[in-house]
XYZ file of C-alpha atoms in Angstrom:
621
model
C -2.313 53.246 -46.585
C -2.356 50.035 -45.346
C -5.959 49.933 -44.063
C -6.846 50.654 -48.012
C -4.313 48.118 -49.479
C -6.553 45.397 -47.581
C -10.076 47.169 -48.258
C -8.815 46.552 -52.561
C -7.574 43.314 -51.530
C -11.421 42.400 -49.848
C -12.754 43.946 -52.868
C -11.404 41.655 -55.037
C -11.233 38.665 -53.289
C -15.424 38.891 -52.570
C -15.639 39.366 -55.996
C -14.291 35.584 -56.660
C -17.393 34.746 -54.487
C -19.436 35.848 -56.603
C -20.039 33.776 -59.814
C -21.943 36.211 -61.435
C -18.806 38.155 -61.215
C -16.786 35.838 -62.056
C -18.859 35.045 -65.259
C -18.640 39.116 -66.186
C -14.837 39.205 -65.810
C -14.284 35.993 -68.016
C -16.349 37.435 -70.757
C -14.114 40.943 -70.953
C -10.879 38.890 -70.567
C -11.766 36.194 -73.513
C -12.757 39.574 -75.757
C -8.815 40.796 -74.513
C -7.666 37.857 -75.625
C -9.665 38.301 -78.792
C -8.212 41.379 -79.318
C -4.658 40.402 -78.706
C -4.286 37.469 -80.865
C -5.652 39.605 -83.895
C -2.961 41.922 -82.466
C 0.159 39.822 -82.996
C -0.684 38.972 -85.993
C -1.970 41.983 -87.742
C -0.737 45.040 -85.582
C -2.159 46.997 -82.888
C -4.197 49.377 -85.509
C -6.329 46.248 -87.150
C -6.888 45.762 -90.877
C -10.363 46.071 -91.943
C -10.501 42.064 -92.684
C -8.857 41.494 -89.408
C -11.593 43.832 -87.711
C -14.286 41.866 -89.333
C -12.641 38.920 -88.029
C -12.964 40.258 -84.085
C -16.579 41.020 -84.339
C -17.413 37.650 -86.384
C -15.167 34.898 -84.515
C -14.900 36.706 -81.153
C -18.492 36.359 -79.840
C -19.011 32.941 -81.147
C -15.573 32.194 -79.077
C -16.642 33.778 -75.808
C -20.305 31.986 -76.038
C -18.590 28.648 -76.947
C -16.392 28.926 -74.013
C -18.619 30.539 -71.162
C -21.159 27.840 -72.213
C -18.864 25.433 -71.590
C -17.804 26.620 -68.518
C -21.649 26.601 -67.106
C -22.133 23.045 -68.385
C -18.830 21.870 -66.692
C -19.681 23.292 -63.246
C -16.789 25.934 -62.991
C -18.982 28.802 -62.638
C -19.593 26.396 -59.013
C -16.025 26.376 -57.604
C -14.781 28.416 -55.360
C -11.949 29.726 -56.101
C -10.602 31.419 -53.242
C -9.177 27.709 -52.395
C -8.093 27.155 -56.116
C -6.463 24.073 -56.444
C -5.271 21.419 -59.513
C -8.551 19.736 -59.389
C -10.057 22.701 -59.511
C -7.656 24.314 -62.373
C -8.125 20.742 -64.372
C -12.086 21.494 -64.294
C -11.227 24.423 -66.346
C -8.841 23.407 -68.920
C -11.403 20.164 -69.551
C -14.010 22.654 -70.157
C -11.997 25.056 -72.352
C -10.491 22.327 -74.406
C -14.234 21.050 -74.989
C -15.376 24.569 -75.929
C -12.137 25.715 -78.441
C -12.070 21.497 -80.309
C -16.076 21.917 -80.817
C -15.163 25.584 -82.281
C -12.242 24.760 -84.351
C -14.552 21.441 -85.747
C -17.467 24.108 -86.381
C -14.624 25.878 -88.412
C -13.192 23.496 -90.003
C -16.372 21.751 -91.321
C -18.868 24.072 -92.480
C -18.225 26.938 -94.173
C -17.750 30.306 -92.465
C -18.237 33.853 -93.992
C -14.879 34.941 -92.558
C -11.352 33.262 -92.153
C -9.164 32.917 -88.853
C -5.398 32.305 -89.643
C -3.810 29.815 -87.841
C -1.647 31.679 -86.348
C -4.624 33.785 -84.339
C -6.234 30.776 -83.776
C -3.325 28.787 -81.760
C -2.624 32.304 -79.968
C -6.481 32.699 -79.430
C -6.769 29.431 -77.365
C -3.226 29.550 -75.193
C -3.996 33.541 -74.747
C -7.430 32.823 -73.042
C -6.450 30.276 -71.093
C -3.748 31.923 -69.588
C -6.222 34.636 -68.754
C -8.902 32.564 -67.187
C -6.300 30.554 -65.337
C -4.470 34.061 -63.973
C -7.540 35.424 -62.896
C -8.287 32.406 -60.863
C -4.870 31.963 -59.126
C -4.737 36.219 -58.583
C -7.860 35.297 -56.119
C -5.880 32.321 -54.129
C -2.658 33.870 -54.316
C -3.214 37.282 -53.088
C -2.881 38.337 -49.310
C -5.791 36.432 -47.557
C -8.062 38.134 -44.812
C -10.322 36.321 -42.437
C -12.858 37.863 -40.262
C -11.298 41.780 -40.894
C -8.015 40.654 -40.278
C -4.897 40.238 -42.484
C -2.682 37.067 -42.889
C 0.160 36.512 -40.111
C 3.475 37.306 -41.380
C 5.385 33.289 -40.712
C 8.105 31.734 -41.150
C 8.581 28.098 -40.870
C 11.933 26.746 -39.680
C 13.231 23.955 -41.218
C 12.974 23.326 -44.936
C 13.224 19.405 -44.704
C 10.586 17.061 -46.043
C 8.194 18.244 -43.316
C 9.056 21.888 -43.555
C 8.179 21.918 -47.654
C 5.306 19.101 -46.936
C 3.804 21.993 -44.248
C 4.338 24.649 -46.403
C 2.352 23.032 -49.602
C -0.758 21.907 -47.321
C -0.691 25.415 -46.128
C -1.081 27.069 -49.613
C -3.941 24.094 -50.230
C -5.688 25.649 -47.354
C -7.509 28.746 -46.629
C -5.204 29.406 -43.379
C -4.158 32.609 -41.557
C -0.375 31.952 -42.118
C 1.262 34.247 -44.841
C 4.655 32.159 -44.944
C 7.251 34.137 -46.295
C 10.352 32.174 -45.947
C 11.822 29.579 -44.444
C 14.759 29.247 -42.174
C 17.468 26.341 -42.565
C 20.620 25.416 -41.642
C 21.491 23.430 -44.812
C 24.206 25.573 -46.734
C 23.093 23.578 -50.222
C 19.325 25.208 -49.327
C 20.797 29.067 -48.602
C 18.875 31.556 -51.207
C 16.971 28.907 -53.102
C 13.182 28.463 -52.957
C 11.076 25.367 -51.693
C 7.466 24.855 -52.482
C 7.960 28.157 -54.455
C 9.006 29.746 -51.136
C 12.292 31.243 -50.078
C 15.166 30.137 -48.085
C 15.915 33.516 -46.256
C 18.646 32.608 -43.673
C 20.133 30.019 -41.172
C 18.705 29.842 -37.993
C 21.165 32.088 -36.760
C 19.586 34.570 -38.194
C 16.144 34.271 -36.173
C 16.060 37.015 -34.330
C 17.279 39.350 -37.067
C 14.566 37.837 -39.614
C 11.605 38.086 -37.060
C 12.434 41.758 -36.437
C 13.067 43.121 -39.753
C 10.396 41.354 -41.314
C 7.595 41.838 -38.336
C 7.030 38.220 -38.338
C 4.363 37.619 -36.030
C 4.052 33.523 -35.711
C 7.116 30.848 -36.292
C 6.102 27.354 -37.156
C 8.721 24.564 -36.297
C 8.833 21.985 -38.504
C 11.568 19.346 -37.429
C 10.253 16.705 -36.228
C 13.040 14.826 -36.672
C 15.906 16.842 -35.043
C 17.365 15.970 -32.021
C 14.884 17.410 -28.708
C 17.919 19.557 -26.914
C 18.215 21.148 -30.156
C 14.651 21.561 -30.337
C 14.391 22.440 -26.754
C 17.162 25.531 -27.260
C 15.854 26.891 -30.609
C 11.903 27.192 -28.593
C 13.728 29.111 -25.377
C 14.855 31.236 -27.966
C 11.431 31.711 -29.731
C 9.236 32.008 -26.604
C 11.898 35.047 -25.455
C 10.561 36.883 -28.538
C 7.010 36.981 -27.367
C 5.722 35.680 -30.797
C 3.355 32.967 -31.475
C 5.135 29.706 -32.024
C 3.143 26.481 -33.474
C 5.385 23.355 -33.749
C 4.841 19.653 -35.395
C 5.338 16.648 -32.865
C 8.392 14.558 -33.357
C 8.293 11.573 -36.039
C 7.115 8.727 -33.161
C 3.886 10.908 -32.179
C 3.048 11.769 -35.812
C 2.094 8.060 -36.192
C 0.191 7.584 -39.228
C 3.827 10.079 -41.242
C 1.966 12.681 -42.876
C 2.702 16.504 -42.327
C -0.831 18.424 -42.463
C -1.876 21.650 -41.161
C -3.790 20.186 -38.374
C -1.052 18.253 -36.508
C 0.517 21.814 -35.829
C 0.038 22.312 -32.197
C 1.148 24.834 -29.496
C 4.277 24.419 -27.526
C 3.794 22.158 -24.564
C 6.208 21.999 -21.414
C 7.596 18.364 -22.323
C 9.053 19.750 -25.505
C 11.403 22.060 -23.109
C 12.175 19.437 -21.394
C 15.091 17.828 -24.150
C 13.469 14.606 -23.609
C 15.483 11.803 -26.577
C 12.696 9.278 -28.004
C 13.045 6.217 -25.852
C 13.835 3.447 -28.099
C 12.182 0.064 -26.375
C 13.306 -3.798 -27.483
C 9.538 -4.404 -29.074
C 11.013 -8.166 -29.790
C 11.945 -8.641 -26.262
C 8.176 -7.011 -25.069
C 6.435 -8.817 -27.533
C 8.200 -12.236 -26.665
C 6.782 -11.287 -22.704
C 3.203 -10.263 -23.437
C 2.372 -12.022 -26.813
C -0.484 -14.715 -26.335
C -0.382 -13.737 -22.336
C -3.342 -13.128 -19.906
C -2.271 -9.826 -18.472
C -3.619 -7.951 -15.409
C -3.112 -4.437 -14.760
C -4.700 -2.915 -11.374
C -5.054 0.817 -10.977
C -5.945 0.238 -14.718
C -7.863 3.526 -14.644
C -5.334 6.446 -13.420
C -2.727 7.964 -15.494
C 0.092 5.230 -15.674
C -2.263 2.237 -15.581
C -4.274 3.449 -18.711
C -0.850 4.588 -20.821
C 0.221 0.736 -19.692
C -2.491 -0.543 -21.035
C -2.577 1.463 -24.506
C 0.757 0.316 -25.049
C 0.458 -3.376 -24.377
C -2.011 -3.673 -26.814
C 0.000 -4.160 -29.747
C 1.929 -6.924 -28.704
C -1.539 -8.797 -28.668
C -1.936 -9.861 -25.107
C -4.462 -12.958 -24.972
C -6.684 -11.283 -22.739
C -6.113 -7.529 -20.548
C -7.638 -7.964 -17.025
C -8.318 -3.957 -16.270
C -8.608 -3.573 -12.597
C -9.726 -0.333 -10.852
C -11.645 0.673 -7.710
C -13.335 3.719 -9.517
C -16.031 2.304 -12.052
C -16.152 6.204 -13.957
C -12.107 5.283 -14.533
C -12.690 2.282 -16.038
C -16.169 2.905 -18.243
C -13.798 5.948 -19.637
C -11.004 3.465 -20.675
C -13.089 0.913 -22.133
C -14.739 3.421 -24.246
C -11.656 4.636 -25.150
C -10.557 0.994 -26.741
C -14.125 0.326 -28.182
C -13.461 2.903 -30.462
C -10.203 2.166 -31.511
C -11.461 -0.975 -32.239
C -9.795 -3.036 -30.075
C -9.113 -6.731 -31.020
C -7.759 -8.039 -27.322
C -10.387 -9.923 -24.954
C -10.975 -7.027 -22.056
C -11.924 -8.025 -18.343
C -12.941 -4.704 -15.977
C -13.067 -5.751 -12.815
C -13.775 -3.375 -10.186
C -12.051 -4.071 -6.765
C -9.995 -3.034 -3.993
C -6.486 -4.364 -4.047
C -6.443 -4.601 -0.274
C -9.497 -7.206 -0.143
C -7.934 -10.102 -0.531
C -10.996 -12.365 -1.555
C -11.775 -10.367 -3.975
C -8.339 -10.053 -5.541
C -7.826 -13.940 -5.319
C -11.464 -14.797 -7.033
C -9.705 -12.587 -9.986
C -6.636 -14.779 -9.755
C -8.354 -18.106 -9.548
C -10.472 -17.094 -12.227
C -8.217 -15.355 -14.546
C -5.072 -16.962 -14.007
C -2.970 -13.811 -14.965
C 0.809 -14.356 -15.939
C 1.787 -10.873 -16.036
C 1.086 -8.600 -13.676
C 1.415 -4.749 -13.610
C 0.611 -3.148 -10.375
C -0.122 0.302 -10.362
C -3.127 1.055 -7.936
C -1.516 3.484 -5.462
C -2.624 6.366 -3.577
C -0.098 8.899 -4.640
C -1.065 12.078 -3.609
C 1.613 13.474 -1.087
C -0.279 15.922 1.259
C -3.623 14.409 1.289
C -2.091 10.999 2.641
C -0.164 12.788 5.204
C -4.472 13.239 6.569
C -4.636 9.700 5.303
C -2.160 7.451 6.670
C -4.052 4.451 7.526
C -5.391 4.498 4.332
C -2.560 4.856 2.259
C -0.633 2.542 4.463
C -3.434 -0.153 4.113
C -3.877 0.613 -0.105
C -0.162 1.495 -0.779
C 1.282 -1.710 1.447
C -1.367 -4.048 1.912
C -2.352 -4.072 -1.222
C 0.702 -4.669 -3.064
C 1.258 -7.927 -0.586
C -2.388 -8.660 -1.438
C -2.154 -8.634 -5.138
C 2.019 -9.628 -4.842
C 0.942 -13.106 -2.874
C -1.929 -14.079 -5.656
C 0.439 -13.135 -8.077
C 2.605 -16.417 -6.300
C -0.086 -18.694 -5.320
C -1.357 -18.696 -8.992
C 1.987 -19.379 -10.467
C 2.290 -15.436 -12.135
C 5.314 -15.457 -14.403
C 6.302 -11.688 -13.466
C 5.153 -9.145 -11.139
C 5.712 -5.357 -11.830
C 5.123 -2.539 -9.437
C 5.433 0.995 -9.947
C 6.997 2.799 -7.292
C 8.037 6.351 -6.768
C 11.117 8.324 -5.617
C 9.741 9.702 -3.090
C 10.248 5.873 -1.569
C 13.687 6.675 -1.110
C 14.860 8.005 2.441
C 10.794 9.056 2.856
C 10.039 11.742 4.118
C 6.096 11.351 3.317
C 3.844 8.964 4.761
C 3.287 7.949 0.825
C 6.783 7.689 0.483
C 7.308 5.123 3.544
C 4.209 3.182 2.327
C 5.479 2.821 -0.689
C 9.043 1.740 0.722
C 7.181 -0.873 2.547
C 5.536 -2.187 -0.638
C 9.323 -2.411 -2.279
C 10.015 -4.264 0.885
C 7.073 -6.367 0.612
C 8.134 -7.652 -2.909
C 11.180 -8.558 -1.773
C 10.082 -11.005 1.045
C 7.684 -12.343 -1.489
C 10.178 -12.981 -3.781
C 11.547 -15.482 -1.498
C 8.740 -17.087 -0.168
C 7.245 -17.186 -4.260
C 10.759 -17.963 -6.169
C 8.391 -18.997 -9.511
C 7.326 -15.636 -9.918
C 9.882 -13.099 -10.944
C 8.934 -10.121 -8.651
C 9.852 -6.076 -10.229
C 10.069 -2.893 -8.522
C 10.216 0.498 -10.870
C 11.287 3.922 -9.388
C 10.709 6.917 -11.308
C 9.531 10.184 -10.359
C 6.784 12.868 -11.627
C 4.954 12.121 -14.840
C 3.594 15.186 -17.149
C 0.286 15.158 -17.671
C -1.027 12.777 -14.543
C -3.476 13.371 -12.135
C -2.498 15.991 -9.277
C 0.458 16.825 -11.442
C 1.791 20.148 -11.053
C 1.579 21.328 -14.527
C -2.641 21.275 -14.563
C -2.728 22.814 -11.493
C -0.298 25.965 -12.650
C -2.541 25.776 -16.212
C -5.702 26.048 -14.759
C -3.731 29.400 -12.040
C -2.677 30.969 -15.074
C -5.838 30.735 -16.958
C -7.640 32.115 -13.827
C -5.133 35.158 -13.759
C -2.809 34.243 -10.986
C -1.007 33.710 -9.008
C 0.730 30.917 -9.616
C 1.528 29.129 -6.258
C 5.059 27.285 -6.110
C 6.160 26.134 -2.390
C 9.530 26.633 -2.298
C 12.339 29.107 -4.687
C 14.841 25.918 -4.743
C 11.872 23.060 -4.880
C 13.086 20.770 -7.859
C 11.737 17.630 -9.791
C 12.160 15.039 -11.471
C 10.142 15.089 -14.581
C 9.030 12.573 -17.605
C 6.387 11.972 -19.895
C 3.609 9.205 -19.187
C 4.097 7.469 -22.396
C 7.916 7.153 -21.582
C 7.575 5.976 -18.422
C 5.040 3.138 -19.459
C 7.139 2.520 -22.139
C 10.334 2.181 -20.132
C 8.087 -0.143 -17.623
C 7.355 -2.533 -20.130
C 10.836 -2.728 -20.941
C 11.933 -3.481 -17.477
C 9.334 -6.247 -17.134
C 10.836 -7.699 -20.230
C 14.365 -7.492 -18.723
C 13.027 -7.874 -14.833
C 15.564 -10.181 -12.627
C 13.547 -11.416 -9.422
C 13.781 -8.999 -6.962
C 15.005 -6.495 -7.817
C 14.165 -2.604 -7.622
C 14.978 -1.017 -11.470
C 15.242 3.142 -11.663
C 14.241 5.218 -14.745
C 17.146 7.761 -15.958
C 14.373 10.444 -15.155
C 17.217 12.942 -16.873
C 18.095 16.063 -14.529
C 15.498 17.791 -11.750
C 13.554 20.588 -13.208
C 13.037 24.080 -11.239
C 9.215 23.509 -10.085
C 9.586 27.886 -9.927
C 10.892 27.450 -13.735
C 8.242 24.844 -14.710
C 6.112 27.851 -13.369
C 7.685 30.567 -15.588
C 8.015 28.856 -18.531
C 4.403 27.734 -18.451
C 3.509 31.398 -17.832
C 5.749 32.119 -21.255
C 4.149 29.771 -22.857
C 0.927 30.869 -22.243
C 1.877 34.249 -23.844
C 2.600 36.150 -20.522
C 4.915 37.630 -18.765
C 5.701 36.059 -15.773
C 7.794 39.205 -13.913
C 4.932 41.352 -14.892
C 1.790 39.733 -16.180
C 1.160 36.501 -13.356
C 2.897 36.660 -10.601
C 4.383 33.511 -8.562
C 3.502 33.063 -5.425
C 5.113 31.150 -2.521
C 3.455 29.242 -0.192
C 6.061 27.037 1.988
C 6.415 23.256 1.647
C 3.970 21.332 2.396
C 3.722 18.548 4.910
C 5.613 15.431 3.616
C 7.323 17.223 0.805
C 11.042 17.337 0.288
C 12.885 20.322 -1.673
C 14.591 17.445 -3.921
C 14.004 13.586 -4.210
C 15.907 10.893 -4.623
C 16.080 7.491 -7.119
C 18.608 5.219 -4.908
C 19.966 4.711 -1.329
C 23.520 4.035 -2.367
C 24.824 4.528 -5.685
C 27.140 1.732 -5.274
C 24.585 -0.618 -5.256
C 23.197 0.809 -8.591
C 24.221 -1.518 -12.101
C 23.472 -0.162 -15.484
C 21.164 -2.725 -17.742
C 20.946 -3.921 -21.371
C 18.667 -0.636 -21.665
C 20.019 3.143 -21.144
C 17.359 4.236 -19.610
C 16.752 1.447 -17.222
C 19.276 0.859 -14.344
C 18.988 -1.598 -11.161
C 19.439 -1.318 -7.715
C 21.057 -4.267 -5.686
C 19.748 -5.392 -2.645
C 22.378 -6.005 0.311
C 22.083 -9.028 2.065
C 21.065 -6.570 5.613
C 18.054 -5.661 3.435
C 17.474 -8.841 2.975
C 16.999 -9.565 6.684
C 14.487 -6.658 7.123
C 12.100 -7.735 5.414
C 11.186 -10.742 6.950
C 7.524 -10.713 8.395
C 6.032 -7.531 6.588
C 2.693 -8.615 6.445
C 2.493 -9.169 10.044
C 4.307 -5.631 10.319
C 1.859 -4.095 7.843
C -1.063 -5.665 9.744
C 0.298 -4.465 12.591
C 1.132 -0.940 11.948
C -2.457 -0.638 10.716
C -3.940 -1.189 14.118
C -1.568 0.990 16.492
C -3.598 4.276 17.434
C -0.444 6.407 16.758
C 0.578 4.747 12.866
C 3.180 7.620 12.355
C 5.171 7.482 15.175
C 5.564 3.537 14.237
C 6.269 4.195 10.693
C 10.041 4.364 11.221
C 10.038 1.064 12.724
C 8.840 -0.669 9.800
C 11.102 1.526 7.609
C 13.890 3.267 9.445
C 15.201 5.773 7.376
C 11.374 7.279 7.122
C 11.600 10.889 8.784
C 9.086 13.115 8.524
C 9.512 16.908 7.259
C 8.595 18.171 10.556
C 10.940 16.120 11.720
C 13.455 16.751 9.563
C 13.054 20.426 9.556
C 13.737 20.482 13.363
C 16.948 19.167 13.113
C 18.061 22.169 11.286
């Protein structure tokens, strides 16, 4: 039954293809409305004179009008996307076809006479027709491709929820929306954008099952993200398709359209709040300021960059040591027409003549430093190098940063600096250490740490790898049951960087509020879910032991009594004691050093004593 329901509805709606048609059904339903207008006034069985008046005035009022309609283009729409404009093409035309009529009538004489009362019923009669017609073809259930509309329902029926919902009827789209969901009591039962309120959210799971829906669309963009965060759990344990629009900050230009619907991505499970940054107290920083940023090219270094651009640096220095990197970024900023002077330099951080030709030429006074090697494993088979990039290159770029009078010198650092356990780890401790010795030797130049851990979305991030193991089939390999994370997005943590270089004290190490450690087995799961799988039955997860280097959980401070909160929520700062103080004295002869003993792990812990390896580590319990 239903297989033939759709076959009539194809039927019909090819025929509104087809303006020959089209043109054929207009003609029989002006004659109906002929017919009926003599009707009501005479009575269904028609008077001789009123007869004569059907086969006189009717003809001449279908010509009139279908000319009209060719001259004025309508027999050109199409009308499966009927829309005002389009509807206002047709009355223009019809009103031009029934004044020139009733003129013809009124000025010459006619051999027959059309009461008044025919004629006003004549003209509102047919239009109502020709405008039915039209609408039946936009209005009834759509199919693309041999396959019927998708029963939706959009929750929320706010300003974006009704905005969604009218762009959606504008469009030819697969969604068949057939209600909305709200919690506001005053909305309960009533209809917006001609579409009904059926329940509160509450009622979810009862709507989706009695009415088969078969995709949700989430429309509150402006609702707080744990609420967000529960009501997609709840959606993705359906096994439905669920589209949702981005919060207000990432729908940046305010409008609500079809296409910003996306799919459900991992960060909006993660209840991340908008991070609200002091733009004054950036732009009073980086307004009018030659600004360098090395490692300008990888994930955090690029996001820094987009975002300092607003605040209408004098000049960006970009600095990376792969040229593909940096061609990609500059692109990037050609075509968003980018106002600021741009520099690309291409150099290693660790050669100090050609970081201090950038210096002397550039004369930077901010610096963001985020060339690293972060990759955990691979620098465990890479010490010396990440030892000689990681350290030696912050104290390279650090000491220019000094000698050329920088105002402020920002590092990004890592967790996994804290009690290391990873060869990055410890030579990123050693940079934090660096910083601080600099600081006193270079008192004019405020110098910044920044912890924070995992960014979404960054190269070697987990979450690509897992995407690209789920698309392949499985299995999706997760070291350790109990391995956790902390996790935040890359345009929060830039974000929250700027920030701290706007509030930066000398020396001093500042931690992100990274939130709580995330499950890396239930980043796994839920990635699965959200790919619309199973993850007990349809990819597996598969277990593969830690790695060397890696730590089940990290860490964002030694001593929490050393930790003070800031003017920023987000942004909190760690105190250095004065026996810190007296341990970093000398690191570049210790860096130097360390990178020419034959055995650079074993030293390690001498430059930083509370490194430990995981083999180590694991043997002690």
């Amino acid at each position: 039954m239903e297989n033939r329901s759709l076959q009539i509805v194809r039927a019909w709606r090819s025929l509104g293809t087809q303006n020959g048609c089209v043109a054929l059904i207009d003609a029989l339903l002006l004659s109906l409305a002929v017919y009926i207008s003599y009707a009501l006034r005479f009575s269904i069985f028609l008077e001789h004179a009123a007869t004569y008046g059907i086969f006189a005035a009717g003809p001449l009022y279908v010509a009139a009008v279908m000319l009209s309609f060719y001259a004025g283009g309508v027999y050109r729409i199409y009308w499966l996307q009927t829309s005002i404009e389009e509807l206002l093409i047709l009355l223009k035309a019809y009103v031009l076809a029934c004044v020139v009529l009733i003129g013809l009538y009124i000025g010459i004489d006619v051999p027959f006479v059309v009461p008044l009362s025919v004629m006003g019923m004549l003209v509102l009669c047919g239009f109502a027709f020709l405008t039915l017609l039209r609408l039946s073809w936009r209005l009834t259930l759509k199919e693309h491709n041999g396959r019927p509309l998708r029963k939706t329902l959009i929750v929320g029926a706010g300003e974006a929820g009704a905005l969604l919902a009218r762009d959606l009827k504008r469009h030819d789209s697969d969604f068949n929306v057939i209600g909305f969901l709200d919690d506001d009591p005053a909305k309960s039962k009533k209809t917006v954008a001609g579409i009904p309120v059926l329940g509160a959210l509450g009622d979810l799971i009862g709507i989706v099952g009695a009415e088969r829906i078969s995709d949700v669309l989430v429309a509150l963009p402006s609702a707080p993200a744990v609420r967000v965060r529960d009501l997609l759990n709840e959606l993705l344990s359906l096994k439905i398709s669920v589209r949702i629009l981005p919060s207000l900050q990432e729908l940046a230009d305010g409008t609500v359209t079809l296409n910003k619907l996306r799919k459900v991505r991992l960060e909006d499970l993660l209840s991340r709040e908008p991070v609200v940054l002091d733009t004054q107290q950036i732009g009073q920083l980086l307004r009018g300021r030659v600004v360098l940023i090395s490692g300008a090219g990888g994930s955090i270094g690029s996001e820094i960059v987009r975002q300092i651009l607003p605040y209408a640096p004098e000049t960006l220095v970009v600095l990376g040591h792969g040229e593909h990197s940096i061609y990609t970024l500059l692109e990037e900023l050609r075509e968003r027409a980018c106002r600021v002077k741009l520099v690309p330099i291409i150099a290693d951080v660790a050669d100090e003549r050609a970081v201090e030709e950038v210096f002397s030429r550039w004369r930077p006074d901010i610096v963001f430093h985020a060339a690293a090697h972060k990759h955990v494993p691979l620098m465990e088979c890479n010490v010396r190098e990440a030892i000689r990039t990681n350290a030696l290159g912050t104290w390279t770029l650090g000491r220019m940063a000094g000698k050329y009078n920088a105002r402020r010198f920002v590092m990004i650092s890592t967790d996994k600096a804290v009690n290391p356990s990873s060869v990055m780890g410890a030579s990123k401790r050693i940079a934090e250490m660096a910083l601080t010795e600099l600081q006193q030797d270079s008192p004019q130049t405020a110098y910044v740490a920044v912890r924070f851990g995992n960014v979404l979305g960054s190269r070697g991030s987990v979450v690509p790898k897992f995407e690209r193991q789920i698309a392949a089939g499985g299995p999706v390999t997760v070291t350790h049951p109990q391995m956790s994370r902390y996790f935040m997005l890359i345009s929060e943590a830039a974000g929250l960087v700027l920030q701290t270089a706007a509030i930066g004290l000398p020396g001093r190490i500042y931690l992100l509020d990274m939130g709580k450690p995330v499950n890396i087995a239930e980043v796994a799961r839920t990635l699965i879910r959200l790919n619309g799988y199973d993850p007990d039955r349809d990819v597996r997860i598969a277990y593969t032991g830690i790695r060397p280097g890696e730590k089940l959980f990290e860490e964002l401070f030694y001593d929490e009594k050393h930790v003070e909160a800031t003017s920023h929520p987000k942004i909190f700062c760690a105190r250095i004691s004065e026996e810190g103080y007296a341990e970093v004295k000398g690191m570049l002869g210790k860096i130097k050093t360390l990178l020419e003993e034959p055995e650079i792990v074993s030293s390690l812990a001498k430059v930083v004593p509370e490194y430990r390896s995981s083999g180590e580590a694991a043997g002690e319990k």
